[in-house]
Short mmCIF file of C-alpha atoms and ligand atoms in Angstrom, two decimals:
data_model
loop_
_atom_site.label_atom_id
_atom_site.label_comp_id
_atom_site.label_asym_id
_atom_site.label_seq_id
_atom_site.Cartn_x
_atom_site.Cartn_y
_atom_site.Cartn_z
CA MET A 9 113.84 136.98 88.68
CA PRO A 10 110.95 139.24 87.59
CA ALA A 11 108.17 139.61 90.19
CA ILE A 12 105.01 137.72 89.34
CA ASP A 13 101.61 139.31 89.86
CA PHE A 14 99.92 136.41 91.63
CA ASN A 15 96.89 138.58 92.30
CA SER A 16 96.15 138.81 88.57
CA LEU A 17 96.90 135.13 88.04
CA ARG A 18 94.33 134.35 90.72
CA GLN A 19 91.60 135.20 88.20
CA GLN A 20 92.52 131.97 86.38
CA PHE A 21 91.32 129.81 89.29
CA PRO A 22 87.53 129.90 89.79
CA LEU A 23 87.66 127.96 93.07
CA LEU A 24 89.86 130.63 94.66
CA LYS A 25 87.11 133.18 94.03
CA GLU A 26 84.50 131.05 95.74
CA ARG A 27 86.30 129.64 98.78
CA THR A 28 89.27 130.25 101.04
CA TYR A 29 90.94 127.26 99.49
CA LEU A 30 94.12 126.09 101.22
CA ALA A 31 94.29 122.43 100.24
CA SER A 32 96.67 122.11 97.29
CA HIS A 33 98.35 119.12 98.98
CA THR A 34 95.23 117.05 98.33
CA LEU A 35 93.50 118.52 95.25
CA GLY A 36 94.92 121.67 93.72
CA PRO A 37 92.39 124.13 92.29
CA LEU A 38 91.78 123.54 88.58
CA PRO A 39 92.64 126.46 86.27
CA GLN A 40 89.82 127.93 84.20
CA LYS A 41 91.64 126.89 81.01
CA ALA A 42 91.15 123.25 81.93
CA ALA A 43 87.42 123.72 81.32
CA LEU A 44 88.12 124.32 77.60
CA ASP A 45 90.22 121.16 77.45
CA ILE A 46 87.55 119.15 79.23
CA GLU A 47 84.96 120.49 76.79
CA ALA A 48 87.17 119.45 73.88
CA TYR A 49 87.47 115.99 75.41
CA THR A 50 83.71 115.70 75.91
CA LYS A 51 83.12 116.62 72.27
CA SER A 52 85.73 114.12 71.11
CA LEU A 53 83.87 111.32 72.89
CA TYR A 54 81.12 111.60 70.29
CA LEU A 55 83.53 111.06 67.41
CA GLY A 56 83.86 107.35 68.02
CA LYS A 57 86.96 105.87 66.39
CA ARG A 58 87.74 109.18 64.70
CA ALA A 59 88.75 110.43 68.17
CA LEU A 60 91.64 107.96 68.43
CA SER A 61 94.14 109.96 66.39
CA ILE A 62 93.17 113.17 68.21
CA TRP A 63 93.63 111.49 71.59
CA LEU A 64 96.97 110.01 70.58
CA GLU A 65 98.19 113.43 69.51
CA ARG A 66 97.18 114.93 72.86
CA TYR A 67 98.75 111.98 74.67
CA GLU A 68 102.06 112.48 72.85
CA GLN A 69 102.04 116.19 73.77
CA MET A 70 101.92 115.28 77.44
CA PHE A 71 105.38 113.68 77.50
CA PRO A 72 107.41 116.80 76.55
CA LEU A 73 105.31 118.83 78.98
CA ILE A 74 106.22 116.56 81.91
CA GLU A 75 109.82 116.33 80.70
CA THR A 76 110.03 120.12 80.68
CA LEU A 77 108.61 120.29 84.20
CA LEU A 78 111.25 117.84 85.45
CA ASN A 79 114.13 118.89 83.18
CA ALA A 80 114.14 115.28 82.04
CA PRO A 81 115.68 114.12 78.76
CA THR A 82 113.37 113.16 75.90
CA GLY A 83 112.03 109.64 76.30
CA SER A 84 112.76 109.36 80.01
CA VAL A 85 109.17 109.74 81.24
CA ALA A 86 106.38 107.15 81.47
CA ILE A 87 102.73 108.04 81.95
CA THR A 88 100.85 105.78 84.33
CA ALA A 89 97.49 105.56 86.05
CA SER A 90 98.92 106.55 89.44
CA ALA A 91 102.21 107.12 91.24
CA THR A 92 101.80 103.72 92.90
CA ALA A 93 101.36 102.03 89.52
CA ALA A 94 104.57 103.67 88.30
CA GLN A 95 106.49 102.36 91.32
CA ALA A 96 104.90 98.92 90.98
CA ALA A 97 106.20 98.63 87.42
CA ILE A 98 109.72 99.43 88.63
CA ALA A 99 109.48 97.19 91.72
CA ALA A 100 108.38 94.23 89.59
CA ALA A 101 111.38 94.63 87.31
CA ILE A 102 113.87 94.42 90.20
CA GLN A 103 114.66 90.89 91.40
CA PRO A 104 115.98 90.16 94.88
CA ASN A 105 119.06 87.99 95.20
CA VAL A 106 120.74 86.44 98.23
CA LYS A 107 123.31 89.20 98.48
CA ARG A 108 121.09 92.17 97.66
CA ASN A 109 117.53 91.94 98.89
CA ARG A 110 116.83 94.95 101.08
CA ILE A 111 114.38 97.79 100.51
CA ILE A 112 114.47 100.92 102.66
CA VAL A 113 111.31 102.98 103.29
CA THR A 114 110.35 105.48 106.00
CA ASP A 115 107.35 105.94 108.26
CA LEU A 116 106.65 109.35 106.71
CA ASP A 117 106.10 107.91 103.21
CA PHE A 118 102.63 107.85 101.67
CA SER A 119 100.57 104.83 102.75
CA SER A 120 100.03 103.56 99.19
CA CYS A 121 103.79 103.46 98.54
CA ARG A 122 104.43 101.75 101.84
CA TYR A 123 101.86 99.05 101.02
CA LEU A 124 103.55 98.48 97.70
CA TRP A 125 107.13 98.28 98.97
CA LYS A 126 106.18 96.25 102.04
CA SER A 127 104.43 93.72 99.81
CA GLN A 128 107.74 93.01 98.07
CA VAL A 129 108.57 90.87 101.13
CA GLN A 130 106.41 88.23 99.42
CA ARG A 131 108.93 88.23 96.56
CA GLY A 132 111.94 87.64 98.80
CA PHE A 133 112.90 91.18 99.77
CA ASP A 134 113.58 92.31 103.35
CA LEU A 135 112.12 95.62 104.38
CA ILE A 136 113.82 98.20 106.56
CA GLU A 137 111.67 101.05 107.82
CA VAL A 138 113.45 104.15 109.04
CA VAL A 139 111.34 106.11 111.51
CA ALA A 140 111.38 109.81 112.29
CA ALA A 141 113.24 109.84 115.61
CA ASP A 142 111.58 113.10 116.72
CA GLY A 143 108.25 112.09 115.17
CA MET A 144 108.56 114.96 112.71
CA GLN A 145 111.50 114.51 110.36
CA ILE A 146 113.72 111.75 109.03
CA SER A 147 117.38 112.62 109.16
CA SER A 148 119.28 111.64 106.03
CA ALA A 149 122.01 110.22 108.32
CA ASP A 150 119.50 107.68 109.71
CA ILE A 151 118.78 106.44 106.20
CA ILE A 152 122.40 106.49 105.11
CA ALA A 153 123.32 104.41 108.18
CA LYS A 154 121.12 101.61 106.79
CA ILE A 155 122.55 101.71 103.27
CA ASP A 156 125.08 99.03 102.39
CA ASP A 157 125.67 96.53 99.59
CA ARG A 158 122.66 94.44 100.72
CA VAL A 159 120.29 97.26 99.76
CA ALA A 160 118.60 97.03 96.36
CA VAL A 161 116.20 99.98 96.59
CA VAL A 162 115.78 103.11 98.70
CA ALA A 163 112.12 104.04 98.14
CA VAL A 164 111.27 107.25 99.98
CA SER A 165 109.11 110.37 99.77
CA LEU A 166 110.86 113.65 99.13
CA VAL A 167 108.10 115.53 100.97
CA SER A 168 105.92 113.72 103.48
CA TYR A 169 102.18 113.81 102.88
CA LEU A 170 101.63 113.80 106.65
CA ASN A 171 103.50 116.88 107.78
CA SER A 172 105.38 118.12 104.70
CA ALA A 173 108.80 117.27 106.19
CA ARG A 174 111.31 117.32 103.36
CA LEU A 175 114.18 114.84 103.06
CA ASP A 176 117.70 116.01 102.43
CA ILE A 177 117.80 113.64 99.47
CA GLN A 178 121.11 114.42 97.76
CA PRO A 179 123.40 112.66 100.29
CA ILE A 180 121.00 109.70 100.33
CA ILE A 181 121.24 109.36 96.55
CA GLU A 182 125.02 109.56 96.73
CA ALA A 183 125.23 106.92 99.47
CA ALA A 184 122.81 104.61 97.63
CA HIS A 185 124.78 104.86 94.40
CA ALA A 186 128.06 104.25 96.20
CA ALA A 187 126.54 101.03 97.59
CA GLY A 188 125.10 99.98 94.20
CA ALA A 189 121.46 100.60 95.21
CA ILE A 190 118.85 102.57 93.28
CA VAL A 191 116.68 105.39 94.63
CA VAL A 192 112.97 105.53 93.82
CA LEU A 193 111.88 108.97 94.90
CA ASP A 194 108.22 109.74 95.43
CA ALA A 195 108.17 113.47 94.71
CA TYR A 196 104.40 113.76 94.41
CA GLN A 197 104.06 116.36 97.18
CA ALA A 198 106.83 118.43 95.59
CA MET A 199 105.56 118.47 92.00
CA GLY A 200 104.64 122.01 91.02
CA VAL A 201 105.69 123.63 94.31
CA ILE A 202 109.36 122.64 94.74
CA PRO A 203 111.63 122.70 91.69
CA ILE A 204 112.59 119.18 90.64
CA ASP A 205 115.46 118.84 88.21
CA VAL A 206 115.88 115.09 87.76
CA THR A 207 119.07 115.56 85.77
CA SER A 208 120.99 117.42 88.46
CA LEU A 209 119.31 115.41 91.23
CA GLY A 210 120.71 112.16 89.84
CA ALA A 211 117.85 110.03 91.19
CA ASP A 212 117.16 106.79 89.37
CA VAL A 213 113.38 106.98 89.42
CA VAL A 214 111.22 109.98 90.33
CA VAL A 215 107.44 109.60 90.47
CA GLY A 216 104.64 112.11 90.73
CA GLY A 217 101.17 112.93 89.53
CA THR A 218 98.89 115.76 88.66
CA ASN A 219 96.18 116.18 91.24
CA LYS A 220 97.96 118.13 93.97
CA TRP A 221 100.16 121.19 93.46
CA LEU A 222 99.99 120.68 89.69
CA CYS A 223 96.27 121.50 89.84
CA GLY A 224 95.42 118.95 87.17
CA GLY A 225 92.73 116.63 88.52
CA VAL A 226 92.98 112.91 89.22
CA GLY A 227 93.97 109.91 87.14
CA LEU A 228 97.46 110.66 85.87
CA GLY A 229 100.73 109.53 87.40
CA PHE A 230 104.14 109.66 85.83
CA ALA A 231 107.67 108.40 86.35
CA TYR A 232 111.06 109.62 85.25
CA VAL A 233 113.41 106.67 84.82
CA GLU A 234 117.09 107.41 84.34
CA PRO A 235 117.77 106.35 80.73
CA SER A 236 120.55 103.82 81.31
CA LEU A 237 118.63 102.21 84.19
CA ALA A 238 115.51 101.93 82.01
CA GLU A 239 117.49 99.97 79.43
CA GLN A 240 118.80 97.58 82.11
CA LEU A 241 115.39 96.70 83.56
CA ASP A 242 113.06 94.25 81.84
CA PRO A 243 109.39 95.02 82.39
CA VAL A 244 107.54 92.18 84.11
CA TYR A 245 103.97 93.17 83.41
CA PRO A 246 104.04 95.38 80.34
CA GLY A 247 101.20 96.14 77.97
CA TRP A 248 100.95 97.40 74.44
CA PHE A 249 101.71 101.01 75.43
CA ALA A 250 105.10 99.72 76.64
CA HIS A 251 105.92 98.17 73.27
CA LEU A 252 108.49 99.67 70.93
CA GLN A 253 105.80 99.73 68.24
CA PRO A 254 102.40 99.54 69.91
CA MET A 255 100.53 99.79 66.62
CA ALA A 256 102.43 96.83 65.09
CA PHE A 257 100.46 94.42 67.33
CA ALA A 258 103.48 92.12 67.13
CA GLU A 259 103.46 88.53 68.42
CA THR A 260 106.28 89.17 70.86
CA PHE A 261 106.94 91.99 73.30
CA THR A 262 109.79 94.30 72.41
CA PRO A 263 110.21 96.93 75.12
CA ALA A 264 110.05 100.58 74.13
CA THR A 265 113.29 102.46 74.56
CA GLY A 266 113.42 104.53 77.74
CA ALA A 267 110.77 104.88 80.40
CA ARG A 268 107.77 103.98 78.28
CA ARG A 269 108.59 100.30 78.66
CA PHE A 270 107.09 100.57 82.16
CA GLN A 271 103.66 101.52 80.85
CA GLN A 272 100.84 99.08 80.41
CA GLY A 273 97.53 99.05 78.53
CA THR A 274 95.34 101.75 77.03
CA PRO A 275 95.91 104.98 78.97
CA SER A 276 93.10 107.07 80.44
CA ILE A 277 92.57 109.99 78.09
CA GLU A 278 90.39 112.25 80.22
CA PRO A 279 93.23 113.16 82.65
CA ILE A 280 95.47 113.92 79.67
CA TYR A 281 93.02 116.71 78.86
CA THR A 282 92.22 117.74 82.44
CA SER A 283 95.82 118.08 83.59
CA ARG A 284 97.43 120.03 80.76
CA ALA A 285 96.51 123.55 81.90
CA GLY A 286 97.75 123.01 85.45
CA ILE A 287 101.13 121.67 84.32
CA GLN A 288 101.44 124.49 81.80
CA PHE A 289 100.65 127.02 84.55
CA ALA A 290 103.50 125.64 86.68
CA ILE A 291 105.92 125.78 83.73
CA ASP A 292 104.86 129.26 82.60
CA THR A 293 104.88 130.73 86.11
CA GLY A 294 108.08 128.91 87.05
CA VAL A 295 108.18 126.37 89.86
CA GLU A 296 110.98 128.34 91.53
CA GLN A 297 108.71 131.41 91.63
CA ILE A 298 105.84 129.32 92.98
CA HIS A 299 108.18 127.91 95.61
CA GLN A 300 109.31 131.38 96.72
CA ARG A 301 105.70 132.54 96.94
CA ASN A 302 104.81 129.42 98.93
CA ILE A 303 107.63 130.14 101.40
CA GLU A 304 106.35 133.71 101.77
CA LEU A 305 102.80 132.53 102.51
CA THR A 306 103.69 129.57 104.74
CA THR A 307 106.16 131.66 106.74
CA TYR A 308 103.40 134.20 107.34
CA LEU A 309 100.97 131.42 108.24
CA ILE A 310 103.44 130.11 110.83
CA GLU A 311 103.88 133.63 112.25
CA CYS A 312 100.08 133.97 112.60
CA ALA A 313 99.83 130.53 114.26
CA ASP A 314 102.65 131.45 116.66
CA LEU A 315 100.68 134.47 117.87
CA TYR A 316 98.10 132.05 119.24
CA ASN A 317 100.56 129.33 120.32
CA ILE A 318 99.21 126.85 117.81
CA PRO A 319 101.85 124.10 117.60
CA ILE A 320 103.66 123.83 114.25
CA LEU A 321 104.18 120.14 113.42
CA THR A 322 106.07 120.85 110.19
CA PRO A 323 109.79 121.69 110.26
CA ARG A 324 110.14 125.46 110.49
CA SER A 325 113.06 125.89 108.13
CA PRO A 326 111.82 126.51 104.56
CA HIS A 327 114.58 124.17 103.33
CA GLN A 328 113.28 121.33 105.43
CA ARG A 329 109.66 121.49 104.39
CA GLY A 330 107.41 121.21 101.36
CA GLY A 331 104.44 123.43 100.57
CA THR A 332 102.22 122.47 103.50
CA VAL A 333 102.10 123.48 107.16
CA LEU A 334 100.67 121.00 109.68
CA LEU A 335 99.00 122.80 112.57
CA GLY A 336 98.68 120.93 115.87
CA VAL A 337 95.00 121.60 116.40
CA GLU A 338 92.99 119.35 118.72
CA GLN A 339 89.85 117.65 117.42
CA ALA A 340 91.13 118.41 113.96
CA ALA A 341 88.35 116.60 112.06
CA THR A 342 85.64 118.64 113.84
CA VAL A 343 87.48 121.91 113.30
CA VAL A 344 87.98 121.08 109.60
CA GLU A 345 84.25 120.49 109.24
CA LYS A 346 83.41 123.78 110.94
CA LEU A 347 85.89 125.64 108.77
CA ALA A 348 84.30 124.12 105.65
CA ALA A 349 80.94 125.46 106.76
CA LEU A 350 82.57 128.91 106.88
CA GLY A 351 83.92 128.51 103.34
CA ILE A 352 87.49 127.56 104.32
CA ASP A 353 88.91 124.33 102.89
CA VAL A 354 91.78 122.50 104.66
CA ASP A 355 92.01 118.88 105.80
CA THR A 356 93.38 116.43 108.33
CA ARG A 357 95.04 113.00 108.19
CA SER A 358 95.36 110.47 110.97
CA SER A 359 94.07 113.05 113.51
CA LEU A 360 97.53 114.60 113.55
CA GLY A 361 96.37 118.14 113.03
CA ILE A 362 95.26 120.38 110.19
CA ARG A 363 97.12 120.40 106.89
CA VAL A 364 97.24 123.85 105.26
CA SER A 365 98.61 124.40 101.76
CA PRO A 366 98.57 127.84 100.20
CA HIS A 367 98.37 127.91 96.41
CA PRO A 368 100.65 130.70 95.07
CA CYS A 369 97.52 132.71 94.25
CA ASN A 370 96.26 132.57 97.82
CA THR A 371 96.96 135.66 99.94
CA LYS A 372 98.39 136.46 103.37
CA GLN A 373 94.94 137.72 104.36
CA GLU A 374 93.52 134.27 103.67
CA CYS A 375 96.21 132.66 105.85
CA GLN A 376 95.34 135.06 108.67
CA HIS A 377 91.60 134.49 108.13
CA LEU A 378 92.16 130.74 108.56
CA ILE A 379 94.13 131.09 111.79
CA GLU A 380 91.61 133.52 113.30
CA ASN A 381 88.78 131.15 112.51
CA ILE A 382 90.62 128.16 113.99
CA VAL A 383 91.12 130.17 117.18
CA ASN A 384 87.45 131.21 117.27
CA ILE A 385 86.25 127.66 116.74
CA ALA A 386 88.62 126.33 119.42
CA LEU A 387 87.41 128.98 121.88
CA ARG A 388 83.74 128.26 121.14
CA THR A 389 84.33 124.51 121.49
CA LYS A 390 85.97 125.04 124.91
CA LEU A 391 83.28 127.44 126.11
CA GLY A 392 80.50 125.23 124.76
C1 PLP B 409 103.52 111.61 98.81
C2 PLP B 409 102.41 111.02 97.98
N1 PLP B 409 102.69 110.07 97.08
C3 PLP B 409 101.75 109.52 96.30
C4 PLP B 409 100.44 109.94 96.40
C5 PLP B 409 99.39 109.37 95.50
O1 PLP B 409 99.74 108.16 94.92
P1 PLP B 409 98.79 107.52 93.84
O2 PLP B 409 98.89 108.35 92.60
O3 PLP B 409 99.33 106.17 93.65
O4 PLP B 409 97.41 107.52 94.41
C6 PLP B 409 100.10 110.90 97.33
C7 PLP B 409 98.68 111.31 97.48
O5 PLP B 409 98.20 111.68 98.49
C8 PLP B 409 101.11 111.48 98.12
O6 PLP B 409 100.82 112.44 99.01
#
C-alpha cells in the first residue's frame, strides 16, 4: 500500500486550518471542493424547472459513488433522508407472525434506531435488548445466544455512537442467517473510517449517511439492501422515487427493482451536492488507508491519555473499536466548552466522557495538544 501524504491532503479541509478539530464522529470537516458543488447548486436554484434535469443527473451519479464506497452491486443502494428513514422503510416491509416476531437490538445502538425498532412492538413484534455486560462492549456471543427461529430481525450498530465499541458482526450474521433472521446493520459510525464491503460481509441491510466520517454535511442517508431480499420485500409506504418508472406517473405502484423500492418522495437535492466531495475523498484516499491512519492517531491519543491516567472508555484493541476514543473525563460538558474556547472541538454524550475522533488529516501533535489542555483544565477546575 503506497504511503499517503495526509499532511498535504490536509490543505483540502479549511476547518482543519482554523481549529483543532477532532469531532468527525458528529460532523466531519467539509472538503474545500464541496464549496464548488454548493455554489453550483445555489446557481441551479435560479434556473427554475430547467434545474430538474441537472439535479436528476447529479442524483443518479450519487448511486454508483455510494455503491463503490460499499462494494455494493449496481442497483442495491437506496438514497434516503436519514439512516432512520432507511431502516423504517425496511421495518415496515417486514411483518411479524406468531412464530417469528422478535427483534434484537442493543443498548449501545444509536437512540434514533432504538426508538424505531422499539416502536415495532406496536405492530406485534417483541423486542429483546442485549446490554453490554461490562458497560463498554457487547459480546457477539451474547447476541448469538438470543438468536433462534423466533427472531425476525437483528438490528444493531456496527460501531457504537457512545463509545465507539465495535461489534464482531460476522458470527452474528452467520447465526442470524442460520436461524432464518435478517440483519439490519447500522454502519453509520463506520462509513468512511472502517472499510465496509457489503458483498463479503453478507449483511442483508447496511445503512449509513454522509455527515460524519464521510465529511459530507447533513441530509443524506442511504441503505444497501441485498438484491434478493429487496425483491422479496414489498414496500409499505413507498413514493414515486420508489417506482419502477417514476416519470410514468402510473395509476398503480410498481416497485423499482432493487433497493430503490424503499425510497419515497422527492429527494433533497442540496445534500446530493454537499456530500459528493467527501465521499469521493474517502474513495480516492482509500478507506483502508484512512482506517490505518485513524488507528495510528487513536493509538497515540490513548498513549497520551495513559500518561495522565485518563480512563479510556473505548475498547483498547484497534479491532474492537471504531474511529473514536471516549475519554473518561469528569464534568465533560464543562471541559468541552472550555476546550472550544481554546479552539479545540470535541464533544460529549450522556455525560459519559469526551468523544475524540481524529480525521486522517489531523496530527499526533493535535492529539497531544488536546490531552494537555484537558489536563490543564481539570487541574484549574480542581484548584479553583
Ligand atoms: C450509529 C449512528 N446511527 C445513525 C445516526 C444518525 O441517524 P439519522 O441519519 O437517522 O439521523 C447516528 C448519528 O449520530 C449514529 O451515530
